[in-house]
Amino acid sequence: NNKNTGYKSKSNDVNGGGGVPPLLLANPTPLDFPIPLNFPPNVFRQANLDAFQNIIGRIRERVQSLREEDGEDDKRKNDLACLELYGGVGTIGLHVSDMVTSLVSSDENPNNLKCFDESVRELPAHIRSRLVYRKKNAADMVASEGALFRKSHVLIVDPPRKGLDVEVVDYLCREGYKTMSLVVYVSCGFAAFQRDCDALRKSGRWKVEFA
């Protein structure tokens, strides 16, 4: 089962997004336009669409609340940058593209860029202008995209069963908490998720809001 967990830094609060509840929840903040997803052959895709719909709803709900919390509504709405690692074809990130001021999605699969671009071409023009794709694995993103990480407020990670690369965990514990307000962790490997979650919590920089 996929689990969606968000993290928020203590100074700003690891935030959670959660496993699938017994009943499918309506999306509290529906998109005004469809998200067409294009997939290359031989790539993982979500088979349980009901669960996926609920995960997306949870994420959108949490991102919306982030925009509005602590009396920073105008600031959040005008500057909420999102970074997606292990992003596939932008499967999750594109579903919050209307709620953030910029989205950079990334993945190591060289076939995903074309699919991402095909999806983006079908979105409204004002959304297309805020979307970018990086053809890099997560460790390389940490090593080469420092400025991008530092300006990102929301991080979405959807790693394979092995979980997060150690470079990602180390960055979040040492630097990421200073600028990132929320980490959304979607996992299909519970043991790896538990390991990563424990590492983030034990750093003293993150706490779980919901899982």
Short mmCIF file of C-alpha atoms in Angstrom, two decimals:
data_model
loop_
_atom_site.label_atom_id
_atom_site.label_comp_id
_atom_site.label_asym_id
_atom_site.label_seq_id
_atom_site.Cartn_x
_atom_site.Cartn_y
_atom_site.Cartn_z
CA ASN A 1 0.00 0.00 0.00
CA ASN A 2 1.18 3.51 -0.69
CA LYS A 3 1.58 5.80 2.25
CA ASN A 4 1.61 9.57 1.91
CA THR A 5 3.47 11.34 4.64
CA GLY A 6 4.39 14.95 4.84
CA TYR A 7 7.03 16.47 6.99
CA LYS A 8 7.31 19.94 8.33
CA SER A 9 10.36 21.43 9.95
CA LYS A 10 10.09 22.19 13.65
CA SER A 11 11.17 25.75 13.21
CA ASN A 12 8.49 26.54 10.59
CA ASP A 13 6.94 21.96 12.28
CA VAL A 14 8.27 16.26 9.58
CA ASN A 15 4.23 16.92 8.41
CA GLY A 16 2.23 14.00 7.44
CA GLY A 17 -0.12 13.18 4.75
CA GLY A 18 -1.19 9.65 5.53
CA GLY A 19 -2.17 6.18 4.53
CA VAL A 20 -5.43 5.43 2.80
CA PRO A 21 -8.41 5.75 5.19
CA PRO A 22 -11.23 3.21 5.06
CA LEU A 23 -13.45 5.51 3.00
CA LEU A 24 -12.42 7.46 -0.08
CA LEU A 25 -12.38 11.14 0.77
CA ALA A 26 -13.53 13.82 -1.63
CA ASN A 27 -10.79 16.15 -2.75
CA PRO A 28 -11.31 19.32 -0.67
CA THR A 29 -9.49 21.46 -3.22
CA PRO A 30 -10.27 20.10 -6.68
CA LEU A 31 -8.28 21.07 -9.74
CA ASP A 32 -9.95 23.32 -12.29
CA PHE A 33 -8.38 21.36 -15.16
CA PRO A 34 -7.53 17.70 -15.85
CA ILE A 35 -3.99 16.37 -15.43
CA PRO A 36 -3.14 14.14 -18.40
CA LEU A 37 -0.39 11.70 -17.43
CA ASN A 38 1.78 10.07 -20.09
CA PHE A 39 3.92 7.03 -19.26
CA PRO A 40 6.78 5.37 -21.13
CA PRO A 41 6.78 1.57 -21.49
CA ASN A 42 8.10 -0.55 -18.63
CA VAL A 43 7.67 2.06 -15.93
CA PHE A 44 5.89 1.79 -12.58
CA ARG A 45 2.44 3.30 -12.44
CA GLN A 46 -0.20 3.36 -9.74
CA ALA A 47 -2.62 0.44 -10.16
CA ASN A 48 -4.97 1.38 -7.29
CA LEU A 49 -6.54 4.55 -8.67
CA ASP A 50 -8.87 5.00 -5.69
CA ALA A 51 -5.90 5.01 -3.33
CA PHE A 52 -4.00 7.37 -5.62
CA GLN A 53 -6.95 9.76 -5.77
CA ASN A 54 -7.09 9.83 -2.00
CA ILE A 55 -3.34 10.42 -1.67
CA ILE A 56 -3.55 13.35 -4.07
CA GLY A 57 -6.49 14.76 -2.11
CA ARG A 58 -4.53 14.54 1.14
CA ILE A 59 -1.51 16.25 -0.38
CA ARG A 60 -3.57 19.06 -1.88
CA GLU A 61 -5.33 19.58 1.43
CA ARG A 62 -2.01 19.91 3.26
CA VAL A 63 -0.42 22.21 0.67
CA GLN A 64 -3.49 24.43 0.82
CA SER A 65 -3.26 24.66 4.60
CA LEU A 66 0.43 25.51 4.32
CA ARG A 67 -0.45 28.47 2.10
CA GLU A 68 -2.85 29.79 4.70
CA GLU A 69 -1.24 29.10 8.05
CA ASP A 70 0.33 31.47 10.57
CA GLY A 71 -1.09 34.60 9.00
CA GLU A 72 1.28 34.29 6.03
CA ASP A 73 -1.43 33.75 3.45
CA ASP A 74 -0.32 36.38 0.95
CA LYS A 75 3.35 35.48 1.25
CA ARG A 76 2.69 31.76 0.84
CA LYS A 77 0.44 32.22 -2.16
CA ASN A 78 2.95 34.47 -3.90
CA ASP A 79 6.04 32.35 -3.17
CA LEU A 80 5.56 28.62 -2.65
CA ALA A 81 8.18 26.70 -4.61
CA CYS A 82 7.86 22.91 -4.91
CA LEU A 83 10.58 20.37 -5.70
CA GLU A 84 9.78 16.75 -6.62
CA LEU A 85 12.37 13.96 -6.38
CA TYR A 86 11.78 10.43 -7.75
CA GLY A 87 9.03 12.19 -9.65
CA GLY A 88 8.53 9.77 -12.52
CA VAL A 89 6.54 11.66 -15.14
CA GLY A 90 5.47 14.30 -12.64
CA THR A 91 2.76 11.97 -11.40
CA ILE A 92 2.25 13.70 -8.05
CA GLY A 93 3.82 17.10 -8.58
CA LEU A 94 1.61 18.02 -11.53
CA HIS A 95 -1.41 17.57 -9.27
CA VAL A 96 -0.33 20.51 -7.12
CA SER A 97 0.81 22.67 -10.03
CA ASP A 98 -2.09 25.08 -9.50
CA MET A 99 -1.22 25.56 -5.81
CA VAL A 100 2.48 26.42 -6.08
CA THR A 101 4.34 29.23 -7.76
CA SER A 102 6.90 26.87 -9.29
CA LEU A 103 7.40 23.12 -9.65
CA VAL A 104 10.64 21.36 -10.55
CA SER A 105 10.11 17.63 -11.03
CA SER A 106 13.02 15.22 -11.42
CA ASP A 107 13.77 11.57 -12.10
CA GLU A 108 16.64 9.48 -13.43
CA ASN A 109 14.61 7.64 -16.09
CA PRO A 110 15.65 9.25 -19.41
CA ASN A 111 12.26 8.42 -20.96
CA ASN A 112 10.24 10.44 -18.45
CA LEU A 113 11.15 13.91 -19.70
CA LYS A 114 9.27 13.48 -22.97
CA CYS A 115 6.19 12.21 -21.12
CA PHE A 116 6.33 15.14 -18.69
CA ASP A 117 6.60 17.63 -21.56
CA GLU A 118 3.65 16.02 -23.34
CA SER A 119 1.52 16.36 -20.21
CA VAL A 120 2.58 19.96 -19.65
CA ARG A 121 1.62 20.94 -23.21
CA GLU A 122 -2.00 20.10 -22.40
CA LEU A 123 -2.16 22.30 -19.30
CA PRO A 124 -3.28 25.95 -19.18
CA ALA A 125 -0.63 28.45 -20.27
CA HIS A 126 -0.35 30.12 -16.86
CA ILE A 127 0.42 26.70 -15.34
CA ARG A 128 2.88 25.61 -18.05
CA SER A 129 5.12 28.58 -17.35
CA ARG A 130 5.85 27.43 -13.79
CA LEU A 131 6.83 23.81 -14.60
CA VAL A 132 10.36 22.47 -15.16
CA TYR A 133 11.86 18.98 -15.37
CA ARG A 134 15.36 17.82 -14.41
CA LYS A 135 16.62 14.50 -15.80
CA LYS A 136 18.66 13.53 -12.74
CA ASN A 137 18.52 11.02 -9.92
CA ALA A 138 17.87 12.24 -6.39
CA ALA A 139 21.49 12.02 -5.22
CA ASP A 140 22.66 14.05 -8.21
CA MET A 141 19.95 16.61 -7.54
CA VAL A 142 21.28 17.10 -4.01
CA ALA A 143 24.85 17.37 -5.28
CA SER A 144 24.24 19.76 -8.17
CA GLU A 145 21.07 21.74 -7.44
CA GLY A 146 21.85 23.41 -4.13
CA ALA A 147 20.29 26.74 -5.06
CA LEU A 148 17.10 25.00 -6.15
CA PHE A 149 16.84 23.10 -2.86
CA ARG A 150 17.43 26.25 -0.84
CA LYS A 151 14.58 28.12 -2.49
CA SER A 152 12.08 25.23 -2.28
CA HIS A 153 9.41 25.30 0.41
CA VAL A 154 7.73 21.96 -0.37
CA LEU A 155 9.54 18.71 -1.18
CA ILE A 156 7.65 15.74 -2.67
CA VAL A 157 9.40 12.35 -2.64
CA ASP A 158 8.01 9.12 -4.08
CA PRO A 159 11.01 6.76 -3.91
CA PRO A 160 11.14 3.09 -4.93
CA ARG A 161 10.91 0.37 -2.29
CA LYS A 162 14.50 0.99 -1.17
CA GLY A 163 13.46 4.40 0.15
CA LEU A 164 15.32 7.69 0.09
CA ASP A 165 18.93 7.95 -0.96
CA VAL A 166 21.17 8.69 2.01
CA GLU A 167 22.14 12.00 0.39
CA VAL A 168 18.51 13.15 0.53
CA VAL A 169 18.10 12.21 4.19
CA ASP A 170 21.40 13.88 5.10
CA TYR A 171 20.41 17.08 3.29
CA LEU A 172 17.06 17.28 5.04
CA CYS A 173 18.64 16.76 8.45
CA ARG A 174 21.55 19.16 7.96
CA GLU A 175 20.24 21.89 5.68
CA GLY A 176 16.75 21.27 4.34
CA TYR A 177 14.92 22.06 7.57
CA LYS A 178 16.16 25.65 7.38
CA THR A 179 14.13 26.55 4.29
CA MET A 180 11.67 23.71 3.61
CA SER A 181 8.35 23.87 5.38
CA LEU A 182 6.87 20.56 4.23
CA VAL A 183 8.06 17.18 2.98
CA VAL A 184 5.48 14.87 1.43
CA TYR A 185 6.70 11.27 1.45
CA VAL A 186 4.78 8.73 -0.64
CA SER A 187 6.11 5.23 0.02
CA CYS A 188 5.54 1.74 -1.34
CA GLY A 189 8.15 0.16 0.97
CA PHE A 190 7.15 0.41 4.63
CA ALA A 191 10.46 -0.79 6.10
CA ALA A 192 12.39 1.85 4.14
CA PHE A 193 9.84 4.52 5.01
CA GLN A 194 10.14 3.64 8.70
CA ARG A 195 13.95 3.85 8.48
CA ASP A 196 13.86 7.25 6.75
CA CYS A 197 11.19 8.57 9.08
CA ASP A 198 13.21 7.52 12.14
CA ALA A 199 16.32 9.22 10.76
CA LEU A 200 14.45 12.48 10.17
CA ARG A 201 12.83 12.43 13.59
CA LYS A 202 16.04 11.56 15.43
CA SER A 203 17.78 14.52 13.81
CA GLY A 204 15.66 16.73 16.05
CA ARG A 205 14.78 18.89 13.04
CA TRP A 206 11.58 17.21 11.88
CA LYS A 207 8.47 15.71 13.37
CA VAL A 208 5.61 13.65 11.99
CA GLU A 209 2.29 15.44 11.87
CA PHE A 210 0.31 12.63 10.26
CA ALA A 211 1.14 9.19 8.85
#
